[in-house]
mmCIF file of C-alpha atoms in Angstrom:
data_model
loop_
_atom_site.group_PDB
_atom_site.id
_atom_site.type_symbol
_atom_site.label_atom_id
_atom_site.label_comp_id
_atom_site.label_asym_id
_atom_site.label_seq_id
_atom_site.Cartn_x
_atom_site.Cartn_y
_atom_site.Cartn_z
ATOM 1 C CA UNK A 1 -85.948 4.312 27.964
ATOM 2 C CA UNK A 2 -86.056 7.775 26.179
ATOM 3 C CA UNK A 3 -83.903 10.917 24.999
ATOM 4 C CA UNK A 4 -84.105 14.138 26.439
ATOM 5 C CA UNK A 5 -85.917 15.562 23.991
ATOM 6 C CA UNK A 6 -88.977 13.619 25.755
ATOM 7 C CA UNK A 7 -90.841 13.936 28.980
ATOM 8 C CA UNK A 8 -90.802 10.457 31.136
ATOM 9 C CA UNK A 9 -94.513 11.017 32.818
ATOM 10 C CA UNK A 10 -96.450 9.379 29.777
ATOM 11 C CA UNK A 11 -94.227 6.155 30.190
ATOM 12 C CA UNK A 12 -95.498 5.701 33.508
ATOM 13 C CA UNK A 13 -98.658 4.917 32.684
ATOM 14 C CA UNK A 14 -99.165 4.312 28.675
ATOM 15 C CA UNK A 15 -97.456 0.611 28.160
ATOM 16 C CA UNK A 16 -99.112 -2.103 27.035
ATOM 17 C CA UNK A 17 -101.985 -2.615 26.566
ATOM 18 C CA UNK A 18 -102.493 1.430 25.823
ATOM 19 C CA UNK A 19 -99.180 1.342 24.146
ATOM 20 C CA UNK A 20 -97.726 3.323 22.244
ATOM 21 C CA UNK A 21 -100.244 6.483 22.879
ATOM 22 C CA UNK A 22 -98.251 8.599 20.727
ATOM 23 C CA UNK A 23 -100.593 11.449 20.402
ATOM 24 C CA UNK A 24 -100.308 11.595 24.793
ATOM 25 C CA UNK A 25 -96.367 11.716 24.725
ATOM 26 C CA UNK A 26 -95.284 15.017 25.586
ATOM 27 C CA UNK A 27 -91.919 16.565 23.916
ATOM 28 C CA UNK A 28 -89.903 19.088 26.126
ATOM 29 C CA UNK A 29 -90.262 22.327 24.773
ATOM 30 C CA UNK A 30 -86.932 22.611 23.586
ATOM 31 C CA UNK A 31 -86.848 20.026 21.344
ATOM 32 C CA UNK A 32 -85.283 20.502 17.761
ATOM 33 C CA UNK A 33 -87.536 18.294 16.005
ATOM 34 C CA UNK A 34 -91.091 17.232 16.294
ATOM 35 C CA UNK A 35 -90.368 13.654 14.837
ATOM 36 C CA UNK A 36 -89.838 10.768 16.962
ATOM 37 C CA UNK A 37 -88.455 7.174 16.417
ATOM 38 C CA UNK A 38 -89.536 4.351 18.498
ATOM 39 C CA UNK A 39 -86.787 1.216 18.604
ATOM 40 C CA UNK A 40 -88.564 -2.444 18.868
ATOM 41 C CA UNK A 41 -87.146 -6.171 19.515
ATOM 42 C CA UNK A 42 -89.418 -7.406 16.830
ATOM 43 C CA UNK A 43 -90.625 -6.767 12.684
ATOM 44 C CA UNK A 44 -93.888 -5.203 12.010
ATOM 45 C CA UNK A 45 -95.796 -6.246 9.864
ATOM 46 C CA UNK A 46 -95.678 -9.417 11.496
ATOM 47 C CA UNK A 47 -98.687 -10.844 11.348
ATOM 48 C CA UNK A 48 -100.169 -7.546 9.788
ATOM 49 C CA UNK A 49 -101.294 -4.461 10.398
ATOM 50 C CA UNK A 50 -105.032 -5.409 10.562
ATOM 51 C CA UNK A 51 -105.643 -5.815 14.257
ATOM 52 C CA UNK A 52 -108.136 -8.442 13.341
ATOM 53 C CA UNK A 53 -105.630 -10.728 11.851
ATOM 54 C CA UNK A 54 -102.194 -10.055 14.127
ATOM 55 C CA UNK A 55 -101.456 -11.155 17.867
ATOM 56 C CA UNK A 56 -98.082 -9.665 17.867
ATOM 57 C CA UNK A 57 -97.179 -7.013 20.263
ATOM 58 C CA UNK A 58 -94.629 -5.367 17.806
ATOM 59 C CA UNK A 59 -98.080 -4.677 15.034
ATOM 60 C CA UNK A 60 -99.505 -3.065 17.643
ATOM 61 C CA UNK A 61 -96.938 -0.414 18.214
ATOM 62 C CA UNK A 62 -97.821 0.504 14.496
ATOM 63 C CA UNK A 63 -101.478 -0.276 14.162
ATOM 64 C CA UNK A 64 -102.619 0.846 17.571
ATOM 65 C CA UNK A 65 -102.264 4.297 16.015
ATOM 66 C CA UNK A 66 -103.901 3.886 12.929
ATOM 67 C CA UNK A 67 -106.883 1.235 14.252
ATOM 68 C CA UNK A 68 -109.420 2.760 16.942
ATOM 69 C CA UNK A 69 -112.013 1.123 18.942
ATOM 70 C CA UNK A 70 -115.490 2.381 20.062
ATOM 71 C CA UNK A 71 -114.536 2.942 23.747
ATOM 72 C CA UNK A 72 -110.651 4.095 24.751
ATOM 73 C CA UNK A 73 -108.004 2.764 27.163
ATOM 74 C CA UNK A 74 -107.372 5.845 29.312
ATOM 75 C CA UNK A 75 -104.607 3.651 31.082
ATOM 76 C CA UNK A 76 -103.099 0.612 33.141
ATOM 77 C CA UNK A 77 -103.285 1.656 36.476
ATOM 78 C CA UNK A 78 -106.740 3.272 36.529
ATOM 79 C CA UNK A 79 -107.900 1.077 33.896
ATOM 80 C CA UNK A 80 -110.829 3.996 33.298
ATOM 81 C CA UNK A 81 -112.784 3.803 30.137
ATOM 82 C CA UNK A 82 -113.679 6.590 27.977
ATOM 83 C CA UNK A 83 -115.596 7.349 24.616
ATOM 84 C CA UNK A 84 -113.798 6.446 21.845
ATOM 85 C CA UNK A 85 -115.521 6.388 17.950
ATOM 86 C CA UNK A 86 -118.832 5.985 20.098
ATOM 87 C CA UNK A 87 -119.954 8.911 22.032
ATOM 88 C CA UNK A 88 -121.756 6.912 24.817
ATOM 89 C CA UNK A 89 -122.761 3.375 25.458
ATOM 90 C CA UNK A 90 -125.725 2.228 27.837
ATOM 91 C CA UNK A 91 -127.218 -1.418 28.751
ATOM 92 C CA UNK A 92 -131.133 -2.181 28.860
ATOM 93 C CA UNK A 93 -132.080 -3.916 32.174
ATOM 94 C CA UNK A 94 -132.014 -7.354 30.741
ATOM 95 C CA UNK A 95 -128.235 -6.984 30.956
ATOM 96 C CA UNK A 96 -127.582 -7.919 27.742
ATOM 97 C CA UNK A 97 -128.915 -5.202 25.331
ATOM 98 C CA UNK A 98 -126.543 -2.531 24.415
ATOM 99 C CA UNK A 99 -127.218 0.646 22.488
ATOM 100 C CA UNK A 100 -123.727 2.290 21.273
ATOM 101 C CA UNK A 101 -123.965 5.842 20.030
ATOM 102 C CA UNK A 102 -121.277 6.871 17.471
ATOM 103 C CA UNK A 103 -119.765 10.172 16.957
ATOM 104 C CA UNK A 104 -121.196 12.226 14.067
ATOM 105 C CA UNK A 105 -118.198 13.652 11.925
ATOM 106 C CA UNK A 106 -115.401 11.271 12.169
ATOM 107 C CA UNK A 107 -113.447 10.165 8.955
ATOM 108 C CA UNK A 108 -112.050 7.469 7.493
ATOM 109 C CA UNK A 109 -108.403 8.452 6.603
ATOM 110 C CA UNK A 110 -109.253 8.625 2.712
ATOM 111 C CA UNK A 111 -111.732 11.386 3.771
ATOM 112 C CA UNK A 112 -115.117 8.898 4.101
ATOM 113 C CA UNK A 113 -117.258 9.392 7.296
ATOM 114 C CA UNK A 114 -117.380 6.047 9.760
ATOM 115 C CA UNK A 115 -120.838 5.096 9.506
ATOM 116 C CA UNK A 116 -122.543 2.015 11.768
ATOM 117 C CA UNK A 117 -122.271 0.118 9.007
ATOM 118 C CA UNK A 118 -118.194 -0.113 9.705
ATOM 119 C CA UNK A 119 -119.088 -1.388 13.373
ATOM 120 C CA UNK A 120 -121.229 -4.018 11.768
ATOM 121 C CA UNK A 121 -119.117 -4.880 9.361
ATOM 122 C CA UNK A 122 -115.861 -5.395 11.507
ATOM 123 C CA UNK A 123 -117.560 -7.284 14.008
ATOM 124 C CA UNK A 124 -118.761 -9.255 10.936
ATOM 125 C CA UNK A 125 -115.478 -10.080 9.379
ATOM 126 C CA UNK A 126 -114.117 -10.978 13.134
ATOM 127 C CA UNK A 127 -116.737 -13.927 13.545
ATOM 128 C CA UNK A 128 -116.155 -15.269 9.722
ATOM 129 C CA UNK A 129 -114.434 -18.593 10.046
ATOM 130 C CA UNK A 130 -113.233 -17.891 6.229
ATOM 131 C CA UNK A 131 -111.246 -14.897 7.999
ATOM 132 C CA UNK A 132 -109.892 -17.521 10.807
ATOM 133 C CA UNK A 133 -109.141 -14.408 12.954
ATOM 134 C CA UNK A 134 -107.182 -15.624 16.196
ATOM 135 C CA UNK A 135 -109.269 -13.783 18.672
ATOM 136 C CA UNK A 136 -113.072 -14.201 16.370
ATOM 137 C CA UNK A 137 -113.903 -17.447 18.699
ATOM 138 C CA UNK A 138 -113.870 -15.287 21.701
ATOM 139 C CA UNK A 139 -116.029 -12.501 19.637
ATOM 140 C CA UNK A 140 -118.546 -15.164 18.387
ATOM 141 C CA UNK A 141 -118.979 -16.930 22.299
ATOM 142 C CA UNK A 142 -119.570 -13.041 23.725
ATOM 143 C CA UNK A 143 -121.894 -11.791 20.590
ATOM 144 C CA UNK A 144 -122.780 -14.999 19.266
ATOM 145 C CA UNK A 145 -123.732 -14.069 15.476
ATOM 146 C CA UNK A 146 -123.933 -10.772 13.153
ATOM 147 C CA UNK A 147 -127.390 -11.182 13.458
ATOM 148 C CA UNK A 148 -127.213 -10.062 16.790
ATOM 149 C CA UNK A 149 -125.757 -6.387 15.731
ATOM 150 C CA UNK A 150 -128.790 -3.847 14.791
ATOM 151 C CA UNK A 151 -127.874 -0.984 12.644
ATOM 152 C CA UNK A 152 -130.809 1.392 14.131
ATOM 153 C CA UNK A 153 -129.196 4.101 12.136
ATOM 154 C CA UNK A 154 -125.894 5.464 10.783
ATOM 155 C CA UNK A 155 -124.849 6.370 14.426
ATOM 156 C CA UNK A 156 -126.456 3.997 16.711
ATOM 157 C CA UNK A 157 -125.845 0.413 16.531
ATOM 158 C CA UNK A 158 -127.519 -2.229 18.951
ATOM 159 C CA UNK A 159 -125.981 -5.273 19.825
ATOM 160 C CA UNK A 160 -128.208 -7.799 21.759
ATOM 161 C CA UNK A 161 -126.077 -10.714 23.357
ATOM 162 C CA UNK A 162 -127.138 -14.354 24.070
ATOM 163 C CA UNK A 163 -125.984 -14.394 27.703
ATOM 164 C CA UNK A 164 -124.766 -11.062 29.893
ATOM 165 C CA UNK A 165 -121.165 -10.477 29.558
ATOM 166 C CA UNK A 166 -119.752 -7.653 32.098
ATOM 167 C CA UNK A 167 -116.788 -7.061 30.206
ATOM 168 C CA UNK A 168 -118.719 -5.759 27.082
ATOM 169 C CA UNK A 169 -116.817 -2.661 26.965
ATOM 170 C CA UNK A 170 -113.749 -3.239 27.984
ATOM 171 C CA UNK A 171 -112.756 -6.223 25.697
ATOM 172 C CA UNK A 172 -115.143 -5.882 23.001
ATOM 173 C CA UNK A 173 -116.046 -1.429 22.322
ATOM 174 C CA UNK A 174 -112.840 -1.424 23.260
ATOM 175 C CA UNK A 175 -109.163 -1.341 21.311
ATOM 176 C CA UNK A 176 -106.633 -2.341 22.278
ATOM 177 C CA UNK A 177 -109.525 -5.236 23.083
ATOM 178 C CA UNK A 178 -111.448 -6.758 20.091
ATOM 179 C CA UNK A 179 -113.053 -3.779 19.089
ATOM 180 C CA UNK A 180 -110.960 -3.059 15.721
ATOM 181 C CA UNK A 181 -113.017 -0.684 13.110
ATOM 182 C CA UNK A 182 -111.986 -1.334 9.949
ATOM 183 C CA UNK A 183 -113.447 0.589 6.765
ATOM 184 C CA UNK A 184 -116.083 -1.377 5.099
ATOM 185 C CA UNK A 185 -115.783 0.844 1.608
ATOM 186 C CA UNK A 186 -112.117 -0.585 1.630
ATOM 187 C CA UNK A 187 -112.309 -4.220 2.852
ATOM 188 C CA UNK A 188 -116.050 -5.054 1.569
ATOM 189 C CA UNK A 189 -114.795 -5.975 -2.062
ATOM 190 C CA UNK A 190 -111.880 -7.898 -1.063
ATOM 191 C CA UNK A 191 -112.244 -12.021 -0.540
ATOM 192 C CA UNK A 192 -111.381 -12.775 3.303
ATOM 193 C CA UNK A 193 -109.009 -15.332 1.500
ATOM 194 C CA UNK A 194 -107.197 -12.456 0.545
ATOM 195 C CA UNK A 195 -107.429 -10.606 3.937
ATOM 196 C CA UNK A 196 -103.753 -11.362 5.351
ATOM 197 C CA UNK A 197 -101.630 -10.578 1.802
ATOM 198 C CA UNK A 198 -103.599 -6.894 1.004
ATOM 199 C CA UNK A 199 -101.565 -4.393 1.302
ATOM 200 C CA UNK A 200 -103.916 -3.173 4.046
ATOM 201 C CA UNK A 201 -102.076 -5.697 6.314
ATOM 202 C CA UNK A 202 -99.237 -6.090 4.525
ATOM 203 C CA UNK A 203 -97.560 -3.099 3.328
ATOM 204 C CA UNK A 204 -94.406 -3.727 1.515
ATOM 205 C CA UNK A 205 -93.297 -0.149 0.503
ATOM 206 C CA UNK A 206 -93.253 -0.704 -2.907
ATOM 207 C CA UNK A 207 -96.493 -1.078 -3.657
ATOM 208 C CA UNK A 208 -99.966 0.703 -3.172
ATOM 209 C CA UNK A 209 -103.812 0.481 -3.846
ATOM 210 C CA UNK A 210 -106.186 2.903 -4.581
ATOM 211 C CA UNK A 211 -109.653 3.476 -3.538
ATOM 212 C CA UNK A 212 -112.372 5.148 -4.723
ATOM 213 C CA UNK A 213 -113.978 8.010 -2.549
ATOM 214 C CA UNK A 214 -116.753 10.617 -2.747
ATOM 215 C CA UNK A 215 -114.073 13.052 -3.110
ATOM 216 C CA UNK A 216 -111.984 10.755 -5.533
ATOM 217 C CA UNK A 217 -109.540 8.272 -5.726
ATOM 218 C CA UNK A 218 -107.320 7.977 -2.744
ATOM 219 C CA UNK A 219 -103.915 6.299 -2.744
ATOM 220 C CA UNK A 220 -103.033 3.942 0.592
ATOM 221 C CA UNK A 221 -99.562 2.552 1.075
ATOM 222 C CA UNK A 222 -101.147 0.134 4.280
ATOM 223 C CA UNK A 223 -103.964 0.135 6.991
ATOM 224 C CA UNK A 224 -106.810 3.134 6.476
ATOM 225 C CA UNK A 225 -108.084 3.910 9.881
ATOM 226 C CA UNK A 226 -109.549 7.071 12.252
ATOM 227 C CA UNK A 227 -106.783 7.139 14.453
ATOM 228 C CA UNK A 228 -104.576 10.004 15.156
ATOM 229 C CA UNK A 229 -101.709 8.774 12.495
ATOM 230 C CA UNK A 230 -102.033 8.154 9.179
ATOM 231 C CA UNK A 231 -99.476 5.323 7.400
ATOM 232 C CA UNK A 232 -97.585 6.641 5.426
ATOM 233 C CA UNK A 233 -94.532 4.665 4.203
ATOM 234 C CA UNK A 234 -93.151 1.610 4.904
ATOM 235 C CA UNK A 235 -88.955 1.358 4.393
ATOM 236 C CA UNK A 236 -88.095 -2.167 3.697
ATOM 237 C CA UNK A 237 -83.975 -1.304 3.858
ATOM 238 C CA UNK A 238 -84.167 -0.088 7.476
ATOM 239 C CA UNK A 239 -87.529 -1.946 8.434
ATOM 240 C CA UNK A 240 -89.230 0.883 9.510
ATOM 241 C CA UNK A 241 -92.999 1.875 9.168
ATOM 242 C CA UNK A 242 -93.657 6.063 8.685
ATOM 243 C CA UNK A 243 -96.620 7.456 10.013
ATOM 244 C CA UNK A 244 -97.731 11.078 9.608
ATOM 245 C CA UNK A 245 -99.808 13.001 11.808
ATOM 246 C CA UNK A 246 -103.679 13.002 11.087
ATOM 247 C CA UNK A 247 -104.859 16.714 10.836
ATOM 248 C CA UNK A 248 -108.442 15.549 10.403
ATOM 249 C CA UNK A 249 -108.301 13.490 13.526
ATOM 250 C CA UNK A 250 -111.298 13.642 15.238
ATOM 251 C CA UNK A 251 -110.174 14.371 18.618
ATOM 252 C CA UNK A 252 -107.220 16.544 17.516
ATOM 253 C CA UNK A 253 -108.602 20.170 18.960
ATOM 254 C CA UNK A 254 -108.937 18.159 22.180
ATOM 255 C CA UNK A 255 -105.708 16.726 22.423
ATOM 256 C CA UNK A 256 -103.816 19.952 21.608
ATOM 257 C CA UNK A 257 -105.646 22.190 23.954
ATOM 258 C CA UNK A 258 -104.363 19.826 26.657
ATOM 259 C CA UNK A 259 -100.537 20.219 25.604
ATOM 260 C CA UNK A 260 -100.775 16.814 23.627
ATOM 261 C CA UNK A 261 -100.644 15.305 20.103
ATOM 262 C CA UNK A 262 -97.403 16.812 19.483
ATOM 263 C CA UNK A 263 -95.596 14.475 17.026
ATOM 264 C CA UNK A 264 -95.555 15.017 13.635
ATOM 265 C CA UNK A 265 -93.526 12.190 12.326
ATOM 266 C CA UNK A 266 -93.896 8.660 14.163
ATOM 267 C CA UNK A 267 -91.485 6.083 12.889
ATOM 268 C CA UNK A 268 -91.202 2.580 14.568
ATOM 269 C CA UNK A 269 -87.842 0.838 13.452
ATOM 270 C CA UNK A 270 -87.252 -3.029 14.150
ATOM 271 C CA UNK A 271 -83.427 -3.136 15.471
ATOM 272 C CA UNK A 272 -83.076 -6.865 16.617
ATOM 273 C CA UNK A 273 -80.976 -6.794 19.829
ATOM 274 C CA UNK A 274 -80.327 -4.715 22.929
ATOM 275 C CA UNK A 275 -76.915 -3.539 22.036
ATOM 276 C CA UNK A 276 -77.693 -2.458 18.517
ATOM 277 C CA UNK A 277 -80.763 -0.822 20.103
ATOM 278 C CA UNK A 278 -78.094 1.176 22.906
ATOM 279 C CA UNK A 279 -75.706 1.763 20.079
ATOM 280 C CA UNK A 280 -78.976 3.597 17.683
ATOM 281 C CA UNK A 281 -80.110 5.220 21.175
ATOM 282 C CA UNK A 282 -76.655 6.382 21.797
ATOM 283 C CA UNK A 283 -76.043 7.856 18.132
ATOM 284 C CA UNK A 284 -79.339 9.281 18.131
ATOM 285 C CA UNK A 285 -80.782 7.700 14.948
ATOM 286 C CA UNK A 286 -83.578 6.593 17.513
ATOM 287 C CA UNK A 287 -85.610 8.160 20.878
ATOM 288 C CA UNK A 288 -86.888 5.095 22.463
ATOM 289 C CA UNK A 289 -86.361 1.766 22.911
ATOM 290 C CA UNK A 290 -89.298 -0.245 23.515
ATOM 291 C CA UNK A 291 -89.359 -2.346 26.706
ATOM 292 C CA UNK A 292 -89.270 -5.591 25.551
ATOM 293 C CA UNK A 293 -85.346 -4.849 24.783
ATOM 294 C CA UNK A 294 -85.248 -5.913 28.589
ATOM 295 C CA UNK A 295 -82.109 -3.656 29.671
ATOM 296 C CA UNK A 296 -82.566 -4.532 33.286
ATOM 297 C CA UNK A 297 -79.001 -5.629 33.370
ATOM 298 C CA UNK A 298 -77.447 -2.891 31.092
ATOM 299 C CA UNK A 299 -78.768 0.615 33.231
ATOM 300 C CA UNK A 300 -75.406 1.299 33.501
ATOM 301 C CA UNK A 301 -74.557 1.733 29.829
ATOM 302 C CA UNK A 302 -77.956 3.705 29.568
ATOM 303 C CA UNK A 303 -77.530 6.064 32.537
ATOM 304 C CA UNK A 304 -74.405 7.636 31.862
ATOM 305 C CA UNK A 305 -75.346 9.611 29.010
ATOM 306 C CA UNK A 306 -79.255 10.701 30.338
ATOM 307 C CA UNK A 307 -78.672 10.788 34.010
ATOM 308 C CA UNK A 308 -81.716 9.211 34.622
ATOM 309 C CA UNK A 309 -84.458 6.828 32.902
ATOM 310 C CA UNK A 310 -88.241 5.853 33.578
ATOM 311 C CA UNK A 311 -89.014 2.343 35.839
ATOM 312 C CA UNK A 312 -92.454 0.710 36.218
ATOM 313 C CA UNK A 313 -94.140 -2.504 37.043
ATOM 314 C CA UNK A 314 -94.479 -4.318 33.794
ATOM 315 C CA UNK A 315 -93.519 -7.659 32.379
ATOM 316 C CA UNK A 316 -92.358 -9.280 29.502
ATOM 317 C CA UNK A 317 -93.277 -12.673 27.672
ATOM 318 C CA UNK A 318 -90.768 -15.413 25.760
ATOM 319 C CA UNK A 319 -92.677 -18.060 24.251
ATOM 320 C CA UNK A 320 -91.477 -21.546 23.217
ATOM 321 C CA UNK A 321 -94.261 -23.126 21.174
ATOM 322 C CA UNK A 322 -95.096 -27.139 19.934
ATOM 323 C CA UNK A 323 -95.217 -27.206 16.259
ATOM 324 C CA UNK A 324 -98.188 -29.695 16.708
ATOM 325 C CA UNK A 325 -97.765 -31.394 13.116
ATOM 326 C CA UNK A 326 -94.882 -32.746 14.134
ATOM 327 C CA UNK A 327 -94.817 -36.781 14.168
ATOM 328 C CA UNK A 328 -93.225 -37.258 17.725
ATOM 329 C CA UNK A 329 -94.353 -34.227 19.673
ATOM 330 C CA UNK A 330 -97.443 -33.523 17.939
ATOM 331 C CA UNK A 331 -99.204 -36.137 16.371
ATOM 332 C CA UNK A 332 -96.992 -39.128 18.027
ATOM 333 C CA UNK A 333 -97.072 -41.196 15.205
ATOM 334 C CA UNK A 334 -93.684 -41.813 15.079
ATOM 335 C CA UNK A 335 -93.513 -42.876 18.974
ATOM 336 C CA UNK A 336 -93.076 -46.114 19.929
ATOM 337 C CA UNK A 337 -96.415 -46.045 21.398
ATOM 338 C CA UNK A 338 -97.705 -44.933 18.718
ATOM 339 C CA UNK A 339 -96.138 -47.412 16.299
ATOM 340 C CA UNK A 340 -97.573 -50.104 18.234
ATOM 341 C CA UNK A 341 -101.581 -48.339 18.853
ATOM 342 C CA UNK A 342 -102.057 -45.469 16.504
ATOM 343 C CA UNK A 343 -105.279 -44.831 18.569
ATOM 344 C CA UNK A 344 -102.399 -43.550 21.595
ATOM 345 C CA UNK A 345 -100.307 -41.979 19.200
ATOM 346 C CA UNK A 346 -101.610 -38.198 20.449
ATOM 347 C CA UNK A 347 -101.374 -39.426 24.421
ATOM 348 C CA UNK A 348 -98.010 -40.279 23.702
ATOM 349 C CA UNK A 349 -97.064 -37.105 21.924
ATOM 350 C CA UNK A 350 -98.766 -35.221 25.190
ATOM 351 C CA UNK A 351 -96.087 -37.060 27.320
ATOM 352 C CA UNK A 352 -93.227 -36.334 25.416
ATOM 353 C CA UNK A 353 -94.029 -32.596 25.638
ATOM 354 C CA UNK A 354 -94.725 -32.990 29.255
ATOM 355 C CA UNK A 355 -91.182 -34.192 29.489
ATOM 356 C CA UNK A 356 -90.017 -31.135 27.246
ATOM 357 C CA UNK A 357 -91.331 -29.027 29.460
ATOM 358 C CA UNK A 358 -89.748 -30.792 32.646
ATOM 359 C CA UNK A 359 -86.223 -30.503 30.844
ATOM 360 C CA UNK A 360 -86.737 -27.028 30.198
ATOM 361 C CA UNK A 361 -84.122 -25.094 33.040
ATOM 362 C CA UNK A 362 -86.402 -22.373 33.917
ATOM 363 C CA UNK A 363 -84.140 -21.497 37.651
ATOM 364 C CA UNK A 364 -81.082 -21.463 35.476
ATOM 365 C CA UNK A 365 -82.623 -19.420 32.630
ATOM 366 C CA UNK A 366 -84.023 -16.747 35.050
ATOM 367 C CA UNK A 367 -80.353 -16.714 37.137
ATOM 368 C CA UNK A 368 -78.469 -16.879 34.072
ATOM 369 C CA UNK A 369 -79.895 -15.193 31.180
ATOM 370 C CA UNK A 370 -82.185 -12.512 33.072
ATOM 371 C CA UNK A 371 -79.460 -11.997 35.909
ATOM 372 C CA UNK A 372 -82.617 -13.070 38.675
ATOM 373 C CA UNK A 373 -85.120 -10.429 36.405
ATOM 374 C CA UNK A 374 -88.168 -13.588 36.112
#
């Protein structure tokens, strides 16, 4: 759902996963401001801010415009690939070679140039098991080991798998995917123990790090990327993250001679609810309210004022999850079954959340709670 001051055609095709594609959204040329805020259901930071470490849709909204990948998204319904930090990409005819040629020129936000060394090193951190990154089993079964990443030089990087895998660049060049470059200079120093409370992932918008650069100290209030925005600020009263466009942005003459990269000022705001969202919508303190608000069953509210809003195939995920230390439903200890034979105590726990999950009214949420939307 968005205000007038913004053009619906972007919507249409940049949700998730290419969401938000801020630098693509087009603002009608008689638009007061250049600044946009974008409403969300949930916090960010979340997890955190470093792709590598967060699953959570609302980080993404924030990070997926700080944190590139080495091949693009274009979009969802096309689901085209193009260049990204890597110029080009091509696979030997063993299938399972691939030489990935970087861009010459692109910068860190602090100013330092992204080197191969970066690729290696993010791919790197992804596999540690100190790290424990959620998606760095899936990275280790398609790359198998660090040793298998070849810096030939500091643009080319060679990555020579242990069985083919089709989807190379699509879920692993690629971000949103598992192909997060983060700045070695920044993250090289800093225990993987440490990883999830830096301010890198964490920014609490009172505090800040500094790192030292070619061209001198440089001061970072969260994530240092190559994307298109650069963080800026993060407002713990209204729970908002500020991000300022990236003049140095490596495909900024690009985007701009194509009508695009038009915001200035990108602020995502977490407003918990779909009525507070309307009411901050309404008021105009905010643009856009992300679709997970789900206002299938409020249009009319919405359509009054704007006359008309943006509709696409998408979908939306609620997730009830087992907290599996628990002595009934996760280990079973406390069962009666598992009383008597502590060697069924976990089969027992396994049918008491099979009977969860039969209990759970899934017709009657859907008919009730969605009004038939499920």
């Amino acid at each position: 759902v968005y205000k007038r001051q913004l053009l619906g055609r972007p919507f249409e095709v940049y949700h998730y996963p290419v969401w938000p594609g801020t630098e693509k959204w087009i603002l009608n040329p008689s638009a007061t401001t250049k600044n946009v805020v974008l409403a969300q259901t949930g916090p960010c930071p979340s997890q955190g801010l470093n792709q590598w470490l967060t699953t959570s849709y609302y980080d993404l909204t924030v990070a997926g415009e700080i944190i590139e990948g080495l091949a693009i998204r274009n979009d969802t319904e096309g689901k085209k690939m193009l260049p990204g930090l890597a110029e080009s990409w091509e696979v030997a005819s063993d299938q399972k070679t691939w030489t990935v040629n970087l861009r010459h020129g692109v910068k860190w936000h602090d100013g330092v140039e992204f080197k191969a060394e970066d690729v290696k090193f993010s791919y790197e951190a992804a596999m540690a098991e100190e790290l424990a990154s959620p998606v760095g089993a899936f990275v280790t079964q398609v790359l198998g080991s660090s040793d298998n990443i070849e810096i030939v030089d500091d643009y080319t990087v060679k990555f020579k798998l242990p069985t083919v895998y089709a989807y190379f660049v699509e879920n692993i060049l690629a971000a949103p995917g598992y192909g997060y470059m983060v700045p070695k200079h920044v993250l090289a120093d800093v225990p993987y123990a440490e990883w999830r409370s830096h301010l890198y992932n964490m920014p609490n918008g009172a505090d800040s790090y500094v790192v030292d650069t070619p061209n001198g100290p440089y001061t970072a209030w969260g994530p240092i990327g190559t994307g298109p925005y650069v963080y800026a600020a993060y407002d713990p009263t209204t729970f908002t993250n500020i991000l300022t466009k990236n003049e140095d942005y490596w495909n900024k003459q690009s985007l701009e001679a194509d009508g695009l990269f038009q915001v200035e000022q990108y602020y995502v705001q977490y407003i918990q609810g779909s009525d507070a969202g309307i009411a901050a919508l309404k008021a105009g303190t905010v643009d856009i309210l992300d679709s997970q608000y789900h206002l299938e069953t409020k249009l009319d509210s919405i359509v009054s004022p704007w006359g008309d809003y943006v509709s696409y195939e998408a979908f939306g995920v609620q997730m009830l999850t087992f907290n599996l230390q628990h002595p009934i439903f996760g280990t079973g200890v406390d069962t009666p079954l598992g009383k008597r034979d502590p060697s069924k105590a976990a089969e027992a726990a396994r049918y008491v959340r099979l009977a969860m999950s039969h209990l759970i009214p899934r017709q009657q949420i859907i008919d009730q709670l969605l009004a038939g939307y499920g």
